[in-house]
Amino acid sequence: RHLKTGKKKGGIKVHSAIHANEGVHCDVKFTSAATNDSFMLAPSHFKHDEIVAMDRAYINYEKFEELTEKNVVYVTKMKKNLKYKVLAGCMDMNEDGLMEYREQVVVFRKGGINHIARIVTYVDIKKGKMSKLVSLLTNDFDMSMETIVAIYRRRWQIESLFKQIKQNFPL
């Protein structure tokens, strides 16, 4: 129960992994809605040279460091409240002097863990909507910004599937 409101978070969460090239679920787990998502990120389940695109709820520096040691690339959206130190950075501007994208090499420090990562920030332009800045976090320093963005966008195929399930099987 929440101390101030007395309300209890009910419901269920579905955690799922999909092979992007197959579009088929390979691992589905259910937890209570109150459970923190990051415990579901198990570096031991991933193979050398795999690429994992995940929701920002799974951010866990210790597990990110394990993924990096296993040579598994991760891509996730940044949380707004993350604290980090910028080690290096560059920004690409368009002809009007507006930012097109920014790349930063950063270090996250927490509980004796120093995790070095790359933040790719780009302007996301959607039809009929205001453009907004999106920051993606990855441990890959070689792929282009466009490739990192494309990997993260592939993650949305799972969101489309969940939307379809909710429409066809209302709870």
Short mmCIF file of C-alpha atoms in Angstrom, two decimals:
data_model
loop_
_atom_site.label_atom_id
_atom_site.label_comp_id
_atom_site.label_asym_id
_atom_site.label_seq_id
_atom_site.Cartn_x
_atom_site.Cartn_y
_atom_site.Cartn_z
CA ARG A 1 0.00 0.00 0.00
CA HIS A 2 1.06 3.56 -0.70
CA LEU A 3 1.81 5.33 2.59
CA LYS A 4 0.11 8.62 1.72
CA THR A 5 -2.88 7.54 -0.36
CA GLY A 6 -3.46 4.07 1.06
CA LYS A 7 -4.02 2.79 -2.47
CA LYS A 8 -2.61 -0.48 -3.66
CA LYS A 9 -1.26 -0.87 -7.18
CA GLY A 10 -3.12 -3.75 -8.78
CA GLY A 11 -2.72 -5.32 -12.15
CA ILE A 12 -0.25 -7.37 -14.07
CA LYS A 13 2.77 -6.59 -16.24
CA VAL A 14 3.84 -8.61 -19.24
CA HIS A 15 7.57 -8.77 -19.97
CA SER A 16 8.38 -10.14 -23.39
CA ALA A 17 11.36 -10.68 -25.66
CA ILE A 18 10.96 -10.80 -29.42
CA HIS A 19 13.57 -11.74 -32.00
CA ALA A 20 13.38 -8.71 -34.30
CA ASN A 21 14.18 -10.68 -37.44
CA GLU A 22 11.41 -13.22 -36.71
CA GLY A 23 8.75 -11.14 -34.95
CA VAL A 24 8.03 -14.08 -32.65
CA HIS A 25 8.00 -14.00 -28.85
CA CYS A 26 10.75 -16.13 -27.38
CA ASP A 27 10.26 -15.33 -23.70
CA VAL A 28 7.13 -14.08 -21.92
CA LYS A 29 6.91 -13.47 -18.17
CA PHE A 30 4.14 -12.02 -16.01
CA THR A 31 4.71 -10.03 -12.81
CA SER A 32 2.57 -7.93 -10.51
CA ALA A 33 2.25 -4.29 -11.53
CA ALA A 34 4.12 -3.18 -8.40
CA THR A 35 7.28 -5.17 -9.28
CA ASN A 36 10.29 -3.19 -10.53
CA ASP A 37 11.06 -4.13 -14.13
CA SER A 38 14.87 -4.06 -14.00
CA PHE A 39 15.14 -7.47 -12.30
CA MET A 40 13.85 -9.04 -15.53
CA LEU A 41 16.98 -7.99 -17.44
CA ALA A 42 19.14 -11.12 -17.20
CA PRO A 43 22.47 -10.73 -19.02
CA SER A 44 23.00 -14.51 -18.82
CA HIS A 45 20.12 -15.00 -21.29
CA PHE A 46 21.87 -13.11 -24.07
CA LYS A 47 24.57 -14.38 -26.41
CA HIS A 48 27.81 -12.72 -27.50
CA ASP A 49 27.19 -10.07 -30.22
CA GLU A 50 23.41 -9.89 -29.71
CA ILE A 51 21.63 -6.53 -29.74
CA VAL A 52 18.95 -5.81 -27.13
CA ALA A 53 16.48 -2.92 -27.46
CA MET A 54 14.52 -2.34 -24.27
CA ASP A 55 12.16 -0.04 -22.44
CA ARG A 56 13.71 2.54 -20.11
CA ALA A 57 12.17 0.74 -17.12
CA TYR A 58 14.99 -1.81 -17.41
CA ILE A 59 17.83 0.64 -16.70
CA ASN A 60 20.28 -0.99 -14.28
CA TYR A 61 23.98 -0.02 -14.47
CA GLU A 62 25.24 -3.26 -12.94
CA LYS A 63 23.38 -5.31 -15.55
CA PHE A 64 24.45 -2.92 -18.32
CA GLU A 65 28.05 -3.51 -17.28
CA GLU A 66 27.48 -7.30 -17.43
CA LEU A 67 25.99 -6.94 -20.92
CA THR A 68 29.01 -4.90 -22.01
CA GLU A 69 31.42 -7.52 -20.64
CA LYS A 70 29.51 -10.21 -22.60
CA ASN A 71 29.76 -8.09 -25.77
CA VAL A 72 25.97 -7.67 -25.91
CA VAL A 73 24.85 -4.29 -27.29
CA TYR A 74 21.90 -2.60 -25.59
CA VAL A 75 19.82 0.37 -26.73
CA THR A 76 17.26 2.02 -24.47
CA LYS A 77 15.58 5.37 -24.02
CA MET A 78 17.06 7.61 -21.33
CA LYS A 79 15.21 8.39 -18.13
CA LYS A 80 15.10 12.10 -17.35
CA ASN A 81 16.55 11.79 -13.84
CA LEU A 82 19.75 9.87 -14.67
CA LYS A 83 22.93 11.37 -13.25
CA TYR A 84 26.11 11.06 -15.28
CA LYS A 85 29.37 12.82 -16.12
CA VAL A 86 30.06 13.81 -19.73
CA LEU A 87 33.50 12.63 -20.88
CA ALA A 88 33.25 13.77 -24.52
CA GLY A 89 30.61 15.04 -26.90
CA CYS A 90 29.80 16.51 -30.28
CA MET A 91 26.76 18.11 -31.87
CA ASP A 92 25.66 18.23 -35.51
CA MET A 93 23.75 21.36 -36.51
CA ASN A 94 21.68 22.02 -39.63
CA GLU A 95 22.04 25.08 -41.90
CA ASP A 96 19.65 27.07 -39.69
CA GLY A 97 21.85 26.51 -36.63
CA LEU A 98 19.43 24.04 -35.04
CA MET A 99 20.60 20.78 -33.51
CA GLU A 100 20.09 17.69 -35.66
CA TYR A 101 21.71 15.30 -33.22
CA ARG A 102 24.18 15.15 -30.35
CA GLU A 103 26.43 12.33 -29.23
CA GLN A 104 28.02 12.11 -25.79
CA VAL A 105 30.31 9.63 -24.10
CA VAL A 106 29.33 9.52 -20.44
CA VAL A 107 30.07 7.64 -17.25
CA PHE A 108 27.43 6.53 -14.77
CA ARG A 109 28.64 5.96 -11.21
CA LYS A 110 26.57 4.07 -8.69
CA GLY A 111 27.60 1.83 -5.82
CA GLY A 112 31.16 1.22 -7.01
CA ILE A 113 30.10 0.66 -10.62
CA ASN A 114 31.51 2.91 -13.32
CA HIS A 115 29.61 2.27 -16.53
CA ILE A 116 30.76 4.09 -19.66
CA ALA A 117 28.06 4.56 -22.28
CA ARG A 118 27.02 6.66 -25.25
CA ILE A 119 24.01 8.97 -25.37
CA VAL A 120 22.55 9.74 -28.80
CA THR A 121 20.08 12.65 -28.79
CA TYR A 122 18.09 13.43 -31.92
CA VAL A 123 15.09 15.47 -32.99
CA ASP A 124 12.08 13.18 -33.46
CA ILE A 125 9.69 14.67 -36.00
CA LYS A 126 6.25 13.07 -36.30
CA LYS A 127 3.54 14.13 -38.72
CA GLY A 128 1.07 16.55 -37.16
CA LYS A 129 2.92 16.67 -33.83
CA MET A 130 5.52 18.91 -32.27
CA SER A 131 9.07 17.70 -32.73
CA LYS A 132 10.80 16.57 -29.56
CA LEU A 133 14.26 15.57 -28.41
CA VAL A 134 14.78 11.87 -27.78
CA SER A 135 17.88 10.58 -25.98
CA LEU A 136 18.95 6.97 -26.40
CA LEU A 137 21.49 5.18 -24.23
CA THR A 138 23.77 2.47 -25.63
CA ASN A 139 27.05 0.73 -24.93
CA ASP A 140 27.93 0.70 -28.64
CA PHE A 141 30.44 3.31 -29.77
CA ASP A 142 30.79 2.23 -33.41
CA MET A 143 27.32 2.13 -34.97
CA SER A 144 26.00 5.25 -36.64
CA MET A 145 23.41 7.42 -34.94
CA GLU A 146 20.87 6.36 -37.61
CA THR A 147 21.47 2.68 -36.83
CA ILE A 148 21.01 3.21 -33.08
CA VAL A 149 17.72 5.06 -33.73
CA ALA A 150 16.54 2.31 -36.12
CA ILE A 151 17.29 -0.38 -33.52
CA TYR A 152 15.26 1.45 -30.89
CA ARG A 153 12.36 2.01 -33.29
CA ARG A 154 12.23 -1.75 -33.96
CA ARG A 155 11.42 -2.14 -30.26
CA TRP A 156 8.04 -0.62 -31.01
CA GLN A 157 6.88 -3.76 -32.82
CA ILE A 158 6.31 -5.29 -29.38
CA GLU A 159 4.18 -2.29 -28.36
CA SER A 160 2.03 -2.79 -31.46
CA LEU A 161 1.54 -6.43 -30.52
CA PHE A 162 0.47 -5.52 -26.97
CA LYS A 163 -1.99 -2.97 -28.36
CA GLN A 164 -3.44 -5.64 -30.64
CA ILE A 165 -3.75 -8.10 -27.74
CA LYS A 166 -5.53 -5.51 -25.56
CA GLN A 167 -8.01 -4.74 -28.36
CA ASN A 168 -8.81 -8.39 -29.02
CA PHE A 169 -8.78 -9.63 -25.42
CA PRO A 170 -10.15 -6.86 -23.19
CA LEU A 171 -9.65 -7.39 -19.45
#
